[in-house]
PDB file of C-alpha atoms in Angstrom:
ATOM      1  CA  UNK A   1       0.000   0.000   0.000  1.00  0.00           C
ATOM      2  CA  UNK A   2       1.556   3.373  -0.994  1.00  0.00           C
ATOM      3  CA  UNK A   3       2.320   6.123   1.489  1.00  0.00           C
ATOM      4  CA  UNK A   4       0.457   9.436   1.625  1.00  0.00           C
ATOM      5  CA  UNK A   5       2.018  12.253   3.664  1.00  0.00           C
ATOM      6  CA  UNK A   6      -0.617  14.510   5.265  1.00  0.00           C
ATOM      7  CA  UNK A   7       1.073  17.483   6.860  1.00  0.00           C
ATOM      8  CA  UNK A   8       0.360  20.638   8.775  1.00  0.00           C
ATOM      9  CA  UNK A   9       2.364  23.641   7.576  1.00  0.00           C
ATOM     10  CA  UNK A  10       2.936  26.405  10.163  1.00  0.00           C
ATOM     11  CA  UNK A  11       5.217  25.083  12.898  1.00  0.00           C
ATOM     12  CA  UNK A  12       5.592  21.754  11.098  1.00  0.00           C
ATOM     13  CA  UNK A  13       6.838  21.747   7.499  1.00  0.00           C
ATOM     14  CA  UNK A  14       7.217  25.539   7.786  1.00  0.00           C
ATOM     15  CA  UNK A  15       9.171  27.274  10.535  1.00  0.00           C
ATOM     16  CA  UNK A  16       6.793  28.942  13.002  1.00  0.00           C
ATOM     17  CA  UNK A  17       8.611  32.281  12.888  1.00  0.00           C
ATOM     18  CA  UNK A  18       9.866  32.819   9.333  1.00  0.00           C
ATOM     19  CA  UNK A  19       7.800  30.229   7.368  1.00  0.00           C
ATOM     20  CA  UNK A  20      10.926  28.704   5.824  1.00  0.00           C
ATOM     21  CA  UNK A  21      11.046  25.028   4.833  1.00  0.00           C
ATOM     22  CA  UNK A  22      14.770  25.009   4.027  1.00  0.00           C
ATOM     23  CA  UNK A  23      15.558  22.528   6.833  1.00  0.00           C
ATOM     24  CA  UNK A  24      13.125  20.063   5.247  1.00  0.00           C
ATOM     25  CA  UNK A  25      14.357  20.479   1.650  1.00  0.00           C
ATOM     26  CA  UNK A  26      16.465  17.276   1.451  1.00  0.00           C
ATOM     27  CA  UNK A  27      13.652  15.169   2.881  1.00  0.00           C
ATOM     28  CA  UNK A  28      11.031  16.903   0.730  1.00  0.00           C
ATOM     29  CA  UNK A  29      13.074  16.361  -2.436  1.00  0.00           C
ATOM     30  CA  UNK A  30      13.486  12.683  -1.587  1.00  0.00           C
ATOM     31  CA  UNK A  31       9.729  12.228  -1.187  1.00  0.00           C
ATOM     32  CA  UNK A  32       9.121  13.887  -4.556  1.00  0.00           C
ATOM     33  CA  UNK A  33      11.719  11.605  -6.172  1.00  0.00           C
ATOM     34  CA  UNK A  34       9.962   8.593  -4.632  1.00  0.00           C
ATOM     35  CA  UNK A  35       6.589   9.813  -6.022  1.00  0.00           C
ATOM     36  CA  UNK A  36       5.095   9.908  -2.524  1.00  0.00           C
ATOM     37  CA  UNK A  37       2.245  12.454  -2.526  1.00  0.00           C
ATOM     38  CA  UNK A  38       2.347  15.267   0.030  1.00  0.00           C
ATOM     39  CA  UNK A  39      -1.064  16.579   1.055  1.00  0.00           C
ATOM     40  CA  UNK A  40      -1.043  19.906   2.895  1.00  0.00           C
ATOM     41  CA  UNK A  41      -3.472  19.956   5.830  1.00  0.00           C
ATOM     42  CA  UNK A  42      -3.345  23.508   7.061  1.00  0.00           C
ATOM     43  CA  UNK A  43      -5.091  26.592   8.365  1.00  0.00           C
ATOM     44  CA  UNK A  44      -3.887  28.436   5.267  1.00  0.00           C
ATOM     45  CA  UNK A  45      -6.272  29.433   2.493  1.00  0.00           C
ATOM     46  CA  UNK A  46      -6.643  27.850  -0.919  1.00  0.00           C
ATOM     47  CA  UNK A  47      -4.724  30.747  -2.451  1.00  0.00           C
ATOM     48  CA  UNK A  48      -1.847  30.368   0.012  1.00  0.00           C
ATOM     49  CA  UNK A  49      -1.734  26.611  -0.577  1.00  0.00           C
ATOM     50  CA  UNK A  50      -1.593  27.014  -4.352  1.00  0.00           C
ATOM     51  CA  UNK A  51       1.326  29.437  -4.023  1.00  0.00           C
ATOM     52  CA  UNK A  52       3.270  27.110  -1.690  1.00  0.00           C
ATOM     53  CA  UNK A  53       2.581  24.066  -3.872  1.00  0.00           C
ATOM     54  CA  UNK A  54       4.098  25.875  -6.842  1.00  0.00           C
ATOM     55  CA  UNK A  55       7.121  26.988  -4.804  1.00  0.00           C
ATOM     56  CA  UNK A  56       7.745  23.463  -3.480  1.00  0.00           C
ATOM     57  CA  UNK A  57       7.126  21.629  -6.747  1.00  0.00           C
ATOM     58  CA  UNK A  58       3.876  20.063  -5.501  1.00  0.00           C
ATOM     59  CA  UNK A  59       1.338  21.587  -7.895  1.00  0.00           C
ATOM     60  CA  UNK A  60      -1.806  19.522  -8.409  1.00  0.00           C
ATOM     61  CA  UNK A  61      -1.615  17.628  -5.116  1.00  0.00           C
ATOM     62  CA  UNK A  62      -4.829  17.376  -3.073  1.00  0.00           C
ATOM     63  CA  UNK A  63      -4.984  19.650  -0.025  1.00  0.00           C
ATOM     64  CA  UNK A  64      -6.993  20.455   3.078  1.00  0.00           C
ATOM     65  CA  UNK A  65      -7.273  24.181   3.768  1.00  0.00           C
ATOM     66  CA  UNK A  66      -8.636  26.489   6.471  1.00  0.00           C
ATOM     67  CA  UNK A  67      -8.208  23.891   9.237  1.00  0.00           C
ATOM     68  CA  UNK A  68     -10.388  21.343   7.476  1.00  0.00           C
ATOM     69  CA  UNK A  69     -13.131  23.685   6.288  1.00  0.00           C
ATOM     70  CA  UNK A  70     -12.045  23.161   2.669  1.00  0.00           C
ATOM     71  CA  UNK A  71     -11.036  20.063   0.700  1.00  0.00           C
ATOM     72  CA  UNK A  72      -9.274  20.566  -2.648  1.00  0.00           C
ATOM     73  CA  UNK A  73      -9.110  17.620  -5.031  1.00  0.00           C
ATOM     74  CA  UNK A  74      -8.328  17.800  -8.749  1.00  0.00           C
ATOM     75  CA  UNK A  75      -9.175  21.496  -8.905  1.00  0.00           C
ATOM     76  CA  UNK A  76     -12.542  21.074  -7.162  1.00  0.00           C
ATOM     77  CA  UNK A  77     -13.338  22.853  -3.887  1.00  0.00           C
ATOM     78  CA  UNK A  78     -15.637  21.318  -1.260  1.00  0.00           C
ATOM     79  CA  UNK A  79     -16.818  22.864   2.027  1.00  0.00           C
ATOM     80  CA  UNK A  80     -16.758  20.320   4.872  1.00  0.00           C
ATOM     81  CA  UNK A  81     -19.575  20.410   7.468  1.00  0.00           C
ATOM     82  CA  UNK A  82     -21.546  17.974   9.622  1.00  0.00           C
ATOM     83  CA  UNK A  83     -25.044  18.671   8.351  1.00  0.00           C
ATOM     84  CA  UNK A  84     -24.608  20.205   4.898  1.00  0.00           C
ATOM     85  CA  UNK A  85     -25.110  23.718   6.275  1.00  0.00           C
ATOM     86  CA  UNK A  86     -21.948  24.653   4.348  1.00  0.00           C
ATOM     87  CA  UNK A  87     -21.900  28.260   5.504  1.00  0.00           C
ATOM     88  CA  UNK A  88     -19.502  30.288   3.400  1.00  0.00           C
ATOM     89  CA  UNK A  89     -17.125  33.013   4.530  1.00  0.00           C
ATOM     90  CA  UNK A  90     -19.522  35.896   3.985  1.00  0.00           C
ATOM     91  CA  UNK A  91     -22.273  34.128   5.939  1.00  0.00           C
ATOM     92  CA  UNK A  92     -19.879  33.271   8.797  1.00  0.00           C
ATOM     93  CA  UNK A  93     -18.610  36.851   9.165  1.00  0.00           C
ATOM     94  CA  UNK A  94     -22.176  38.203   9.081  1.00  0.00           C
ATOM     95  CA  UNK A  95     -23.069  35.862  11.951  1.00  0.00           C
ATOM     96  CA  UNK A  96     -19.999  36.989  13.896  1.00  0.00           C
ATOM     97  CA  UNK A  97     -20.937  40.656  13.446  1.00  0.00           C
ATOM     98  CA  UNK A  98     -24.480  39.866  14.629  1.00  0.00           C
ATOM     99  CA  UNK A  99     -23.257  38.026  17.747  1.00  0.00           C
ATOM    100  CA  UNK A 100     -20.844  40.833  18.628  1.00  0.00           C
ATOM    101  CA  UNK A 101     -23.510  43.509  18.192  1.00  0.00           C
ATOM    102  CA  UNK A 102     -26.108  41.658  20.286  1.00  0.00           C
ATOM    103  CA  UNK A 103     -23.879  40.402  23.137  1.00  0.00           C
ATOM    104  CA  UNK A 104     -21.040  42.934  23.128  1.00  0.00           C
ATOM    105  CA  UNK A 105     -18.368  40.226  22.959  1.00  0.00           C
ATOM    106  CA  UNK A 106     -14.762  41.291  22.476  1.00  0.00           C
ATOM    107  CA  UNK A 107     -12.965  39.614  19.572  1.00  0.00           C
ATOM    108  CA  UNK A 108     -11.295  40.683  16.339  1.00  0.00           C
ATOM    109  CA  UNK A 109     -11.383  38.727  13.083  1.00  0.00           C
ATOM    110  CA  UNK A 110      -9.533  38.972   9.803  1.00  0.00           C
ATOM    111  CA  UNK A 111     -12.584  40.664   8.246  1.00  0.00           C
ATOM    112  CA  UNK A 112     -12.334  43.466  10.836  1.00  0.00           C
ATOM    113  CA  UNK A 113      -8.814  44.571   9.899  1.00  0.00           C
ATOM    114  CA  UNK A 114      -6.684  45.478   6.911  1.00  0.00           C
ATOM    115  CA  UNK A 115      -3.761  43.631   5.356  1.00  0.00           C
ATOM    116  CA  UNK A 116      -1.224  45.620   7.379  1.00  0.00           C
ATOM    117  CA  UNK A 117      -2.707  44.354  10.657  1.00  0.00           C
ATOM    118  CA  UNK A 118      -2.642  40.750   9.432  1.00  0.00           C
ATOM    119  CA  UNK A 119       1.031  41.232   8.557  1.00  0.00           C
ATOM    120  CA  UNK A 120       1.683  42.318  12.164  1.00  0.00           C
ATOM    121  CA  UNK A 121      -0.253  39.382  13.606  1.00  0.00           C
ATOM    122  CA  UNK A 122       1.336  36.742  11.396  1.00  0.00           C
ATOM    123  CA  UNK A 123       4.737  38.159  10.345  1.00  0.00           C
ATOM    124  CA  UNK A 124       3.777  37.356   6.748  1.00  0.00           C
ATOM    125  CA  UNK A 125       4.978  39.482   3.800  1.00  0.00           C
ATOM    126  CA  UNK A 126       2.298  41.625   2.214  1.00  0.00           C
ATOM    127  CA  UNK A 127       1.434  39.343  -0.707  1.00  0.00           C
ATOM    128  CA  UNK A 128       1.074  36.308   1.561  1.00  0.00           C
ATOM    129  CA  UNK A 129      -1.035  38.338   3.990  1.00  0.00           C
ATOM    130  CA  UNK A 130      -3.358  39.286   1.117  1.00  0.00           C
ATOM    131  CA  UNK A 131      -3.702  35.612   0.175  1.00  0.00           C
ATOM    132  CA  UNK A 132      -4.534  34.818   3.808  1.00  0.00           C
ATOM    133  CA  UNK A 133      -7.551  37.130   3.488  1.00  0.00           C
ATOM    134  CA  UNK A 134      -8.978  35.159   0.539  1.00  0.00           C
ATOM    135  CA  UNK A 135     -11.078  32.898   2.733  1.00  0.00           C
ATOM    136  CA  UNK A 136     -13.887  30.528   1.763  1.00  0.00           C
ATOM    137  CA  UNK A 137     -15.394  28.974   4.907  1.00  0.00           C
ATOM    138  CA  UNK A 138     -13.603  29.963   8.125  1.00  0.00           C
ATOM    139  CA  UNK A 139     -12.627  33.088  10.054  1.00  0.00           C
ATOM    140  CA  UNK A 140      -9.535  33.387  12.283  1.00  0.00           C
ATOM    141  CA  UNK A 141     -10.153  35.521  15.358  1.00  0.00           C
ATOM    142  CA  UNK A 142      -8.221  36.870  18.324  1.00  0.00           C
ATOM    143  CA  UNK A 143     -10.278  36.496  21.495  1.00  0.00           C
ATOM    144  CA  UNK A 144     -10.054  39.496  23.830  1.00  0.00           C
ATOM    145  CA  UNK A 145     -12.871  38.781  26.278  1.00  0.00           C
ATOM    146  CA  UNK A 146     -13.096  36.821  29.536  1.00  0.00           C
ATOM    147  CA  UNK A 147     -13.231  33.034  29.905  1.00  0.00           C
ATOM    148  CA  UNK A 148     -16.888  33.285  30.952  1.00  0.00           C
ATOM    149  CA  UNK A 149     -17.721  35.323  27.846  1.00  0.00           C
ATOM    150  CA  UNK A 150     -15.810  32.777  25.781  1.00  0.00           C
ATOM    151  CA  UNK A 151     -18.219  30.041  26.886  1.00  0.00           C
ATOM    152  CA  UNK A 152     -21.117  32.313  25.953  1.00  0.00           C
ATOM    153  CA  UNK A 153     -19.502  32.884  22.561  1.00  0.00           C
ATOM    154  CA  UNK A 154     -19.202  29.129  21.969  1.00  0.00           C
ATOM    155  CA  UNK A 155     -22.877  28.655  22.825  1.00  0.00           C
ATOM    156  CA  UNK A 156     -23.891  31.428  20.433  1.00  0.00           C
ATOM    157  CA  UNK A 157     -21.867  29.882  17.630  1.00  0.00           C
ATOM    158  CA  UNK A 158     -23.436  26.457  18.206  1.00  0.00           C
ATOM    159  CA  UNK A 159     -26.881  27.965  17.643  1.00  0.00           C
ATOM    160  CA  UNK A 160     -25.702  28.890  14.151  1.00  0.00           C
ATOM    161  CA  UNK A 161     -24.071  25.458  13.597  1.00  0.00           C
ATOM    162  CA  UNK A 162     -20.600  26.938  13.978  1.00  0.00           C
ATOM    163  CA  UNK A 163     -17.674  25.888  16.185  1.00  0.00           C
ATOM    164  CA  UNK A 164     -14.254  27.085  17.360  1.00  0.00           C
ATOM    165  CA  UNK A 165     -10.965  25.326  16.668  1.00  0.00           C
ATOM    166  CA  UNK A 166      -7.708  26.408  18.308  1.00  0.00           C
ATOM    167  CA  UNK A 167      -4.731  26.878  16.027  1.00  0.00           C
ATOM    168  CA  UNK A 168      -1.160  27.937  16.634  1.00  0.00           C
ATOM    169  CA  UNK A 169      -1.924  31.671  16.492  1.00  0.00           C
ATOM    170  CA  UNK A 170      -5.699  32.110  16.288  1.00  0.00           C
ATOM    171  CA  UNK A 171      -9.066  30.639  17.129  1.00  0.00           C
ATOM    172  CA  UNK A 172     -10.885  29.623  13.942  1.00  0.00           C
ATOM    173  CA  UNK A 173     -14.656  29.908  13.505  1.00  0.00           C
ATOM    174  CA  UNK A 174     -15.913  27.132  11.204  1.00  0.00           C
ATOM    175  CA  UNK A 175     -18.890  24.998  10.293  1.00  0.00           C
ATOM    176  CA  UNK A 176     -19.642  22.324  12.886  1.00  0.00           C
ATOM    177  CA  UNK A 177     -18.150  19.077  11.602  1.00  0.00           C
ATOM    178  CA  UNK A 178     -15.228  20.859   9.950  1.00  0.00           C
ATOM    179  CA  UNK A 179     -11.796  19.828  11.140  1.00  0.00           C
ATOM    180  CA  UNK A 180      -8.654  18.322   9.675  1.00  0.00           C
ATOM    181  CA  UNK A 181      -9.700  14.765  10.532  1.00  0.00           C
ATOM    182  CA  UNK A 182     -13.140  15.136   8.973  1.00  0.00           C
ATOM    183  CA  UNK A 183     -11.642  16.560   5.776  1.00  0.00           C
ATOM    184  CA  UNK A 184      -9.083  13.760   5.542  1.00  0.00           C
ATOM    185  CA  UNK A 185     -11.800  11.158   6.135  1.00  0.00           C
ATOM    186  CA  UNK A 186     -13.861  12.690   3.312  1.00  0.00           C
ATOM    187  CA  UNK A 187     -10.838  12.538   1.004  1.00  0.00           C
ATOM    188  CA  UNK A 188      -9.989   8.930   1.863  1.00  0.00           C
ATOM    189  CA  UNK A 189     -13.597   7.902   1.303  1.00  0.00           C
ATOM    190  CA  UNK A 190     -13.466   9.459  -2.175  1.00  0.00           C
ATOM    191  CA  UNK A 191     -10.234   7.584  -2.835  1.00  0.00           C
ATOM    192  CA  UNK A 192     -11.706   4.237  -1.743  1.00  0.00           C
ATOM    193  CA  UNK A 193     -14.559   4.745  -4.200  1.00  0.00           C
ATOM    194  CA  UNK A 194     -11.855   4.953  -6.869  1.00  0.00           C
ATOM    195  CA  UNK A 195     -10.188   1.784  -5.504  1.00  0.00           C
ATOM    196  CA  UNK A 196      -7.225   3.798  -4.217  1.00  0.00           C
ATOM    197  CA  UNK A 197      -5.937   2.995  -0.735  1.00  0.00           C
ATOM    198  CA  UNK A 198      -3.253   4.777   1.258  1.00  0.00           C
ATOM    199  CA  UNK A 199      -0.974   4.238   4.238  1.00  0.00           C
ATOM    200  CA  UNK A 200      -1.139   7.687   5.834  1.00  0.00           C
ATOM    201  CA  UNK A 201       1.533   9.549   7.799  1.00  0.00           C
ATOM    202  CA  UNK A 202       0.170  12.618   9.616  1.00  0.00           C
ATOM    203  CA  UNK A 203       2.401  15.410  10.925  1.00  0.00           C
ATOM    204  CA  UNK A 204       1.394  18.331  13.150  1.00  0.00           C
ATOM    205  CA  UNK A 205       2.228  20.421  16.210  1.00  0.00           C
ATOM    206  CA  UNK A 206      -0.941  22.196  17.415  1.00  0.00           C
ATOM    207  CA  UNK A 207      -4.328  21.351  18.981  1.00  0.00           C
ATOM    208  CA  UNK A 208      -6.032  21.797  15.602  1.00  0.00           C
ATOM    209  CA  UNK A 209      -3.918  18.878  14.320  1.00  0.00           C
ATOM    210  CA  UNK A 210      -5.344  16.398  16.850  1.00  0.00           C
ATOM    211  CA  UNK A 211      -8.284  15.210  14.685  1.00  0.00           C
ATOM    212  CA  UNK A 212      -5.795  14.502  11.888  1.00  0.00           C
ATOM    213  CA  UNK A 213      -3.205  12.728  14.015  1.00  0.00           C
ATOM    214  CA  UNK A 214      -5.800  10.527  15.715  1.00  0.00           C
ATOM    215  CA  UNK A 215      -6.844   8.864  12.433  1.00  0.00           C
ATOM    216  CA  UNK A 216      -3.690   8.545  10.308  1.00  0.00           C
ATOM    217  CA  UNK A 217      -1.910   5.188  10.257  1.00  0.00           C
ATOM    218  CA  UNK A 218       1.194   6.865  11.658  1.00  0.00           C
ATOM    219  CA  UNK A 219       1.343  10.123  13.629  1.00  0.00           C
ATOM    220  CA  UNK A 220       4.245  12.531  14.061  1.00  0.00           C
ATOM    221  CA  UNK A 221       3.864  15.087  16.858  1.00  0.00           C
ATOM    222  CA  UNK A 222       6.348  17.850  16.128  1.00  0.00           C
ATOM    223  CA  UNK A 223       7.916  19.540  19.107  1.00  0.00           C
ATOM    224  CA  UNK A 224       6.629  23.045  19.728  1.00  0.00           C
ATOM    225  CA  UNK A 225       7.724  25.959  21.859  1.00  0.00           C
ATOM    226  CA  UNK A 226       4.077  26.845  22.492  1.00  0.00           C
ATOM    227  CA  UNK A 227       2.412  26.084  25.827  1.00  0.00           C
ATOM    228  CA  UNK A 228      -0.521  24.432  24.028  1.00  0.00           C
ATOM    229  CA  UNK A 229       1.253  21.262  22.954  1.00  0.00           C
ATOM    230  CA  UNK A 230      -0.763  18.177  22.079  1.00  0.00           C
ATOM    231  CA  UNK A 231      -1.186  14.689  23.520  1.00  0.00           C
ATOM    232  CA  UNK A 232      -2.878  11.944  21.524  1.00  0.00           C
ATOM    233  CA  UNK A 233      -5.466   9.586  23.005  1.00  0.00           C
ATOM    234  CA  UNK A 234      -4.750   6.720  20.587  1.00  0.00           C
ATOM    235  CA  UNK A 235      -3.246   3.607  22.159  1.00  0.00           C
ATOM    236  CA  UNK A 236      -1.035   2.293  19.320  1.00  0.00           C
ATOM    237  CA  UNK A 237       2.067   3.940  20.738  1.00  0.00           C
ATOM    238  CA  UNK A 238       4.356   2.182  18.259  1.00  0.00           C
ATOM    239  CA  UNK A 239       2.720   4.248  15.503  1.00  0.00           C
ATOM    240  CA  UNK A 240       3.316   7.605  17.213  1.00  0.00           C
ATOM    241  CA  UNK A 241       6.575   9.542  17.032  1.00  0.00           C
ATOM    242  CA  UNK A 242       7.399  12.671  19.062  1.00  0.00           C
ATOM    243  CA  UNK A 243      10.126  14.699  17.387  1.00  0.00           C
ATOM    244  CA  UNK A 244      13.163  15.971  19.237  1.00  0.00           C
ATOM    245  CA  UNK A 245      13.481  19.044  17.021  1.00  0.00           C
ATOM    246  CA  UNK A 246      11.110  21.902  16.191  1.00  0.00           C
ATOM    247  CA  UNK A 247       9.485  22.772  12.876  1.00  0.00           C
ATOM    248  CA  UNK A 248      10.871  21.467   9.565  1.00  0.00           C
ATOM    249  CA  UNK A 249      13.827  19.756  11.232  1.00  0.00           C
ATOM    250  CA  UNK A 250      11.416  17.806  13.442  1.00  0.00           C
ATOM    251  CA  UNK A 251       9.266  17.166  10.358  1.00  0.00           C
ATOM    252  CA  UNK A 252      12.215  15.418   8.704  1.00  0.00           C
ATOM    253  CA  UNK A 253      12.797  13.349  11.836  1.00  0.00           C
ATOM    254  CA  UNK A 254       9.242  12.049  11.691  1.00  0.00           C
ATOM    255  CA  UNK A 255       9.343  11.263   7.981  1.00  0.00           C
ATOM    256  CA  UNK A 256      12.628   9.409   8.355  1.00  0.00           C
ATOM    257  CA  UNK A 257      11.356   7.472  11.380  1.00  0.00           C
ATOM    258  CA  UNK A 258       8.393   5.940   9.554  1.00  0.00           C
ATOM    259  CA  UNK A 259       9.584   5.788   5.943  1.00  0.00           C
ATOM    260  CA  UNK A 260      13.109   4.548   6.611  1.00  0.00           C
ATOM    261  CA  UNK A 261      12.231   1.659   8.914  1.00  0.00           C
TER     262      UNK A 261
END
């Protein structure tokens, strides 16, 4: 059964601070030479993913974007949700504005600010920050209220069939049923219908990667300097690898551990 690499980007294949993947280049090149597909599974937008795929020589690969809100396969875009509500970006931001106006909750989303502010938040260059604004079905927010108000916010979102997922930098407002694991499951089901079966290696470093890492055949937890590290609940410990190094260097460790056995 062939391998499929399913990887987070920020803090995993990409350095958390400068977004470089130079430390992973030798390993990445080897995977490409071996014709092992590399599926991005990221909080980044479709536009950001397309740009990075071109830069890394991975154009045309399937991808999961916006933390699992979007599945890209063979040029087709699908919104992932539990009950086919499939709220799009405009509808999600309208709901957020309504909740904030009614309850006076304190948060700031990408749709509230300009590109310059997103550059400050993310340390992205201007063109990449613009691509990060081209969203389809999720909204990153910075929460500025109390923990009690946060619970109220979650309850309000649930009434609209929305949920919150914690990423490395932001909270992400998405359709209920959208996460990286759900998107990967949808992709693998499509593949099985085509009689294609994969041995999956998942790599990630943040809480939003948990749904992915719980269902892949092999899981690589990349070391992070953040306080919100992750611990898996799965019991097949022989199929889990915790990297010694951070970011792309830890990414290579995980790839080598499972593919070079």
